[in-house]
Short mmCIF file of C-alpha atoms and ligand atoms in Angstrom, two decimals:
data_model
loop_
_atom_site.label_atom_id
_atom_site.label_comp_id
_atom_site.label_asym_id
_atom_site.label_seq_id
_atom_site.Cartn_x
_atom_site.Cartn_y
_atom_site.Cartn_z
CA MET B 29 91.62 -1.34 137.25
CA PRO B 30 92.01 1.91 135.27
CA LYS B 31 95.34 3.09 133.95
CA SER B 32 97.15 6.13 135.21
CA ALA B 33 100.46 7.73 134.35
CA PHE B 34 102.45 10.92 134.65
CA VAL B 35 103.67 11.95 131.19
CA ALA B 36 106.40 14.54 130.58
CA ILE B 37 106.04 16.51 127.36
CA ILE B 38 109.56 17.09 126.08
CA GLY B 39 110.94 18.74 122.96
CA ARG B 40 112.90 21.66 121.69
CA PRO B 41 111.62 25.25 121.98
CA SER B 42 108.56 26.00 119.81
CA ALA B 43 107.93 22.35 118.91
CA GLY B 44 104.29 22.83 119.95
CA LYS B 45 104.34 21.14 123.38
CA SER B 46 102.06 23.64 125.08
CA THR B 47 99.68 23.80 122.10
CA LEU B 48 99.45 20.03 122.31
CA LEU B 49 98.80 20.04 126.05
CA ASN B 50 96.00 22.56 125.58
CA ALA B 51 94.46 20.54 122.75
CA LEU B 52 94.55 17.37 124.85
CA CYS B 53 92.99 19.12 127.86
CA GLY B 54 90.47 21.13 125.83
CA ALA B 55 91.42 24.42 127.53
CA LYS B 56 94.26 26.88 127.82
CA VAL B 57 96.40 25.25 130.47
CA SER B 58 99.81 26.41 129.28
CA ILE B 59 100.54 29.63 127.42
CA VAL B 60 101.59 29.54 123.77
CA SER B 61 103.52 31.88 121.51
CA SER B 62 105.60 31.82 118.37
CA VAL B 63 108.61 32.89 120.47
CA PRO B 64 110.89 30.04 121.60
CA GLN B 65 111.22 29.47 125.35
CA THR B 66 107.72 30.56 126.24
CA THR B 67 107.11 27.89 128.89
CA ARG B 68 109.20 28.40 132.02
CA ASN B 69 107.63 25.96 134.47
CA ALA B 70 106.51 22.36 134.72
CA ILE B 71 102.80 22.78 134.07
CA ARG B 72 100.35 20.00 134.74
CA GLY B 73 97.35 19.25 132.56
CA ILE B 74 95.09 16.30 133.30
CA VAL B 75 93.19 14.16 130.80
CA THR B 76 90.61 11.68 132.12
CA ARG B 77 89.08 9.10 129.78
CA PRO B 78 87.22 5.81 130.31
CA GLN B 79 90.61 4.00 130.07
CA GLY B 80 92.12 6.05 132.90
CA GLN B 81 93.94 9.25 133.69
CA LEU B 82 97.04 10.84 132.16
CA ILE B 83 98.73 13.67 134.04
CA PHE B 84 100.79 15.60 131.50
CA VAL B 85 103.70 17.76 132.58
CA ASP B 86 104.49 20.45 130.01
CA THR B 87 108.14 21.48 130.21
CA PRO B 88 110.31 24.35 128.90
CA GLY B 89 111.82 23.77 125.46
CA TYR B 90 115.10 21.87 125.75
CA HIS B 91 117.78 24.32 124.74
CA ILE B 92 121.54 24.15 125.18
CA SER B 93 122.81 27.44 126.56
CA GLU B 94 124.92 28.34 129.56
CA LYS B 95 122.84 31.36 130.55
CA LYS B 96 121.50 31.15 134.09
CA LEU B 97 117.83 31.16 133.08
CA ASN B 98 118.41 28.41 130.48
CA LEU B 99 120.35 26.27 132.93
CA LYS B 100 117.49 26.54 135.38
CA LEU B 101 114.96 25.62 132.69
CA ARG B 102 117.06 22.66 131.59
CA GLU B 103 117.32 21.47 135.19
CA LEU B 104 113.54 21.55 135.35
CA VAL B 105 113.26 19.39 132.22
CA LEU B 106 115.66 16.82 133.68
CA GLN B 107 113.82 16.80 136.98
CA SER B 108 110.47 16.31 135.22
CA LEU B 109 111.92 13.44 133.18
CA SER B 110 113.04 11.69 136.36
CA GLU B 111 109.62 11.98 137.99
CA VAL B 112 107.30 10.63 135.30
CA ASP B 113 106.18 7.23 134.03
CA LEU B 114 106.06 8.10 130.32
CA ILE B 115 107.59 10.59 127.91
CA LEU B 116 105.81 12.34 125.09
CA TYR B 117 108.54 13.63 122.80
CA VAL B 118 107.26 16.35 120.46
CA ILE B 119 109.20 17.03 117.24
CA ASP B 120 108.48 19.94 114.90
CA ALA B 121 108.17 18.49 111.39
CA THR B 122 108.67 21.90 109.79
CA ARG B 123 112.29 22.09 110.94
CA ASP B 124 115.23 19.89 110.06
CA PRO B 125 116.24 17.86 113.08
CA GLY B 126 119.47 19.45 114.26
CA LYS B 127 121.86 19.49 117.20
CA GLU B 128 119.14 20.16 119.74
CA GLU B 129 117.18 17.13 118.55
CA GLU B 130 120.38 15.03 118.82
CA ALA B 131 120.85 16.28 122.40
CA ILE B 132 117.28 15.37 123.36
CA ILE B 133 117.60 11.95 121.78
CA GLU B 134 120.78 11.34 123.71
CA LEU B 135 118.92 12.24 126.86
CA LEU B 136 116.11 9.86 125.97
CA SER B 137 118.15 7.02 124.54
CA LYS B 138 117.81 4.83 127.61
CA GLU B 139 114.09 5.49 127.92
CA ALA B 140 112.91 4.17 124.55
CA ARG B 141 110.30 1.82 125.92
CA ARG B 142 108.43 4.56 127.71
CA ILE B 143 108.46 7.12 124.87
CA VAL B 144 105.79 8.12 122.41
CA ILE B 145 106.98 10.45 119.67
CA ALA B 146 104.55 13.03 118.32
CA ILE B 147 105.68 14.38 114.96
CA ASN B 148 103.88 17.71 115.06
CA LYS B 149 102.65 20.42 112.66
CA ILE B 150 101.76 18.04 109.82
CA ASP B 151 99.11 20.58 108.75
CA HIS B 152 101.90 22.99 107.81
CA PRO B 153 102.78 23.22 104.10
CA GLU B 154 106.49 22.94 104.94
CA ALA B 155 106.10 19.91 107.21
CA ARG B 156 108.32 16.96 106.29
CA PRO B 157 107.20 14.18 108.64
CA LEU B 158 108.96 11.49 106.61
CA SER B 159 112.36 13.06 107.04
CA VAL B 160 111.69 13.28 110.79
CA GLU B 161 110.83 9.55 110.72
CA GLU B 162 114.07 8.82 108.89
CA PHE B 163 115.93 10.69 111.58
CA VAL B 164 114.29 9.11 114.63
CA ILE B 165 113.78 5.50 113.56
CA PRO B 166 117.46 4.48 113.76
CA ARG B 167 117.98 6.53 116.90
CA LEU B 168 114.89 5.49 118.89
CA PRO B 169 113.75 2.32 117.13
CA ASP B 170 111.52 1.12 119.99
CA ALA B 171 109.54 4.31 120.45
CA LYS B 172 106.03 4.60 119.02
CA ARG B 173 105.60 7.37 116.49
CA ILE B 174 102.44 9.28 115.61
CA SER B 175 102.12 12.19 113.18
CA ILE B 176 99.86 14.90 114.56
CA SER B 177 98.73 18.46 114.26
CA ALA B 178 98.31 19.93 117.72
CA SER B 179 96.70 23.08 116.37
CA GLN B 180 94.19 21.20 114.17
CA GLY B 181 93.62 18.35 116.62
CA THR B 182 94.70 15.70 114.10
CA ASN B 183 95.41 12.18 115.43
CA LEU B 184 95.18 13.20 119.07
CA SER B 185 93.01 10.23 120.03
CA LEU B 186 95.58 7.91 118.42
CA LEU B 187 98.20 9.65 120.53
CA LEU B 188 96.19 9.15 123.71
CA ASP B 189 95.63 5.47 122.82
CA ALA B 190 99.38 5.01 122.40
CA LEU B 191 100.05 6.57 125.78
CA PHE B 192 97.32 4.58 127.52
CA SER B 193 98.71 1.38 126.03
CA LEU B 194 102.05 2.07 127.76
CA ALA B 195 100.53 3.37 131.01
CA PRO B 196 100.56 1.18 134.10
CA GLU B 197 97.41 0.41 136.06
CA GLY B 198 96.84 2.83 138.88
CA PRO B 199 94.45 5.13 140.71
CA PHE B 200 93.09 8.48 139.53
CA TRP B 201 95.18 11.18 141.16
CA TYR B 202 92.69 13.95 140.40
CA PRO B 203 88.89 14.22 140.26
CA GLU B 204 87.57 13.70 136.72
CA GLU B 205 86.54 17.32 136.16
CA ILE B 206 89.95 18.80 137.04
CA TYR B 207 92.14 19.60 134.02
CA THR B 208 94.94 21.51 135.74
CA ASP B 209 96.23 22.00 139.27
CA GLN B 210 97.82 25.42 138.81
CA GLU B 211 97.25 28.08 141.46
CA PRO B 212 94.98 30.87 140.11
CA VAL B 213 97.63 33.53 140.76
CA PHE B 214 100.23 31.65 138.73
CA ARG B 215 97.76 31.05 135.93
CA ILE B 216 96.70 34.70 135.77
CA GLY B 217 100.36 35.78 135.66
CA GLU B 218 101.03 33.41 132.79
CA ILE B 219 98.09 34.73 130.75
CA ILE B 220 99.40 38.27 131.27
CA ARG B 221 102.85 37.12 130.13
CA GLU B 222 101.35 35.50 127.01
CA LYS B 223 99.68 38.77 126.04
CA ALA B 224 102.81 40.79 126.81
CA ILE B 225 104.87 38.43 124.62
CA SER B 226 102.38 38.73 121.79
CA HIS B 227 102.66 42.53 121.78
CA THR B 228 106.45 42.68 121.76
CA ARG B 229 109.12 41.44 119.38
CA ASP B 230 112.77 40.54 118.87
CA GLU B 231 114.55 39.98 122.21
CA LEU B 232 111.94 41.71 124.35
CA PRO B 233 109.68 38.67 124.97
CA HIS B 234 112.64 36.90 126.60
CA ALA B 235 113.23 39.87 128.91
CA ILE B 236 109.67 39.80 130.23
CA ALA B 237 108.58 38.25 133.48
CA VAL B 238 105.37 38.75 135.42
CA GLU B 239 105.20 39.00 139.18
CA TYR B 240 102.15 38.92 141.42
CA ARG B 241 101.77 41.81 143.83
CA ASP B 242 98.47 41.46 145.68
CA SER B 243 94.75 40.95 145.25
CA SER B 244 91.44 41.42 147.00
CA LYS B 245 87.97 40.08 146.38
CA ARG B 246 85.10 42.56 146.51
CA ALA B 247 81.76 41.79 148.14
CA ASP B 248 80.21 41.37 144.67
CA GLY B 249 82.72 38.60 143.89
CA VAL B 250 85.07 40.54 141.58
CA LEU B 251 88.75 39.74 142.13
CA PHE B 252 91.08 42.72 141.81
CA ALA B 253 94.63 41.57 141.19
CA ARG B 254 97.84 43.58 140.81
CA PHE B 255 100.77 42.31 138.79
CA ASP B 256 104.09 43.78 137.72
CA ILE B 257 105.39 43.20 134.22
CA LEU B 258 109.14 43.02 134.70
CA VAL B 259 111.51 44.13 131.94
CA GLU B 260 115.25 44.76 131.90
CA ARG B 261 115.57 48.28 130.51
CA ASP B 262 113.75 51.62 130.51
CA SER B 263 113.46 51.46 126.71
CA GLN B 264 111.63 48.13 127.07
CA LYS B 265 109.36 49.63 129.68
CA ALA B 266 108.37 52.33 127.21
CA ILE B 267 107.52 49.68 124.57
CA VAL B 268 105.37 47.62 126.94
CA ILE B 269 103.48 50.73 128.07
CA GLY B 270 103.09 52.06 124.52
CA ARG B 271 101.91 55.45 123.36
CA GLN B 272 99.61 56.87 126.02
CA GLY B 273 99.45 53.45 127.61
CA SER B 274 97.95 51.82 124.51
CA VAL B 275 100.01 48.61 124.63
CA ILE B 276 99.61 47.85 128.31
CA LYS B 277 95.90 48.55 127.97
CA ARG B 278 95.61 45.93 125.22
CA ILE B 279 97.62 43.46 127.26
CA ARG B 280 95.23 43.98 130.17
CA GLU B 281 92.07 43.76 128.05
CA GLU B 282 93.18 40.63 126.21
CA ALA B 283 94.25 38.97 129.45
CA GLU B 284 90.93 39.82 131.12
CA ALA B 285 89.04 38.41 128.13
CA ASP B 286 90.93 35.10 128.42
CA LEU B 287 90.47 34.99 132.17
CA LYS B 288 86.72 35.38 131.69
CA LYS B 289 86.72 32.02 129.89
CA LEU B 290 88.87 30.30 132.51
CA PHE B 291 87.52 31.47 135.86
CA ASP B 292 83.97 31.48 137.19
CA TYR B 293 84.42 34.85 138.90
CA PRO B 294 85.24 38.18 137.21
CA ILE B 295 88.88 39.30 137.39
CA LYS B 296 90.04 42.90 137.03
CA LEU B 297 93.73 43.45 136.52
CA GLN B 298 95.97 46.30 137.49
CA LEU B 299 99.25 46.14 135.59
CA GLN B 300 102.44 48.09 136.17
CA VAL B 301 105.75 47.84 134.39
CA ALA B 302 108.85 47.55 136.56
CA VAL B 303 112.51 47.54 135.49
CA ASP B 304 114.96 45.05 136.96
CA PRO B 305 118.11 44.94 134.80
CA ASP B 306 119.31 41.66 136.26
CA TRP B 307 116.26 39.53 136.88
CA ARG B 308 117.43 36.79 134.51
CA LYS B 309 120.67 36.52 136.49
CA SER B 310 119.17 36.82 139.95
CA ASP B 311 118.95 33.61 141.96
CA SER B 312 116.17 34.94 144.13
CA VAL B 313 113.99 36.10 141.21
CA LEU B 314 114.62 32.87 139.29
CA SER B 315 113.77 30.69 142.24
CA ARG B 316 110.55 32.66 142.82
CA MET B 317 109.65 32.32 139.17
CA ILE B 318 110.77 28.84 138.17
CA PHE B 319 109.65 25.95 140.35
N1 LIG R 19 101.02 24.93 111.94
C1 LIG R 19 101.09 24.51 113.20
N2 LIG R 19 101.62 25.32 114.15
C2 LIG R 19 101.68 24.84 115.42
C3 LIG R 19 101.23 23.55 115.78
N3 LIG R 19 101.46 23.37 117.09
C4 LIG R 19 102.03 24.51 117.55
N4 LIG R 19 102.16 25.40 116.55
C5 LIG R 19 102.73 26.76 116.65
O1 LIG R 19 104.08 26.67 117.07
C6 LIG R 19 104.42 27.78 117.91
C7 LIG R 19 104.98 27.29 119.22
O2 LIG R 19 103.96 26.64 119.95
P1 LIG R 19 104.08 26.32 121.50
O3 LIG R 19 102.97 25.40 121.84
O4 LIG R 19 104.19 27.58 122.30
O5 LIG R 19 105.47 25.54 121.52
P2 LIG R 19 106.27 24.97 122.79
O6 LIG R 19 106.92 23.72 122.34
O7 LIG R 19 105.40 24.89 123.98
O8 LIG R 19 107.38 26.11 122.97
P3 LIG R 19 108.26 26.45 124.29
O9 LIG R 19 107.34 26.61 125.45
O10 LIG R 19 108.89 27.75 123.92
O11 LIG R 19 109.24 25.35 124.44
C8 LIG R 19 103.14 28.61 118.07
O12 LIG R 19 103.18 29.66 117.13
C9 LIG R 19 102.05 27.61 117.72
O13 LIG R 19 100.89 28.21 117.21
C10 LIG R 19 100.65 22.73 114.74
O14 LIG R 19 100.20 21.60 114.94
N5 LIG R 19 100.63 23.26 113.48
MG1 LIG R 20 105.57 25.75 125.81
#
């Protein structure tokens, strides 16, 4: 009987959870950026090996804040934790473990037997994996620990072995060739958001959301899809559009280039920037966006 398990990937913002998911799946499943709080949904990536199948659930970075968006994201993390068999706890070895790490450990303290800890970014010159070990060993003594580099692919098979060793026997939930179950429209919106984040700075990436408008497939197979890039202020709209539309053009071109690698039909995007000053506080927008 093969093994199979749902595995939540948990950790503080920017720990490298989504980079790790992508490295394990061998494709861009979840968007990545240097800006904390990039992931806003529970995103599934599936890894099938001769031993069995692991269904990873990437989650938003665990962050203590009373803002409505953060509360919603934290709720999603807690819900994911309650639904999975195993927990992959990612810690950034380039940062000193602080309050947020304490809060996550408190959350996980009763789960030690189903946790694997990935101490990430060991390729980085400032990584201090030993001090992370010193921090976690007394707090989660029963959890397995593996030092990795998600971006270089270091020790990822050891990590998978550790997870398979804890996984229960069970059926494959997905066909072998499937590596994510995201709807195309969601995935396209996320890629657009990744490019928009990468072309903006300071607080602006946090103010960006992407909303699907409509799409149609031409007879020659090309999908035309319209999306809105939502920002909170007119000044932000001007930045996302750029001089003579230069920024939004790059966002579109870079997104289309990524989509070419991910979909087996051509996708042409039409992007517009819309202003909604309160989207991060709006229940209806948040429930459309975070699920
Ligand atoms: N040097 C190095 N950088 C990494 C590694 N893994 C991730 N990063 C970088 O860390 C940053 C955050 O990566 P993400 O994968 O988006 O982190 P995340 O934990 O998903 O972040 P949130 O979704 O915001 O919670 C990006 O700039 C990555 O390139 C690694 O193994 N080594
Ligand atoms: Mg992420």
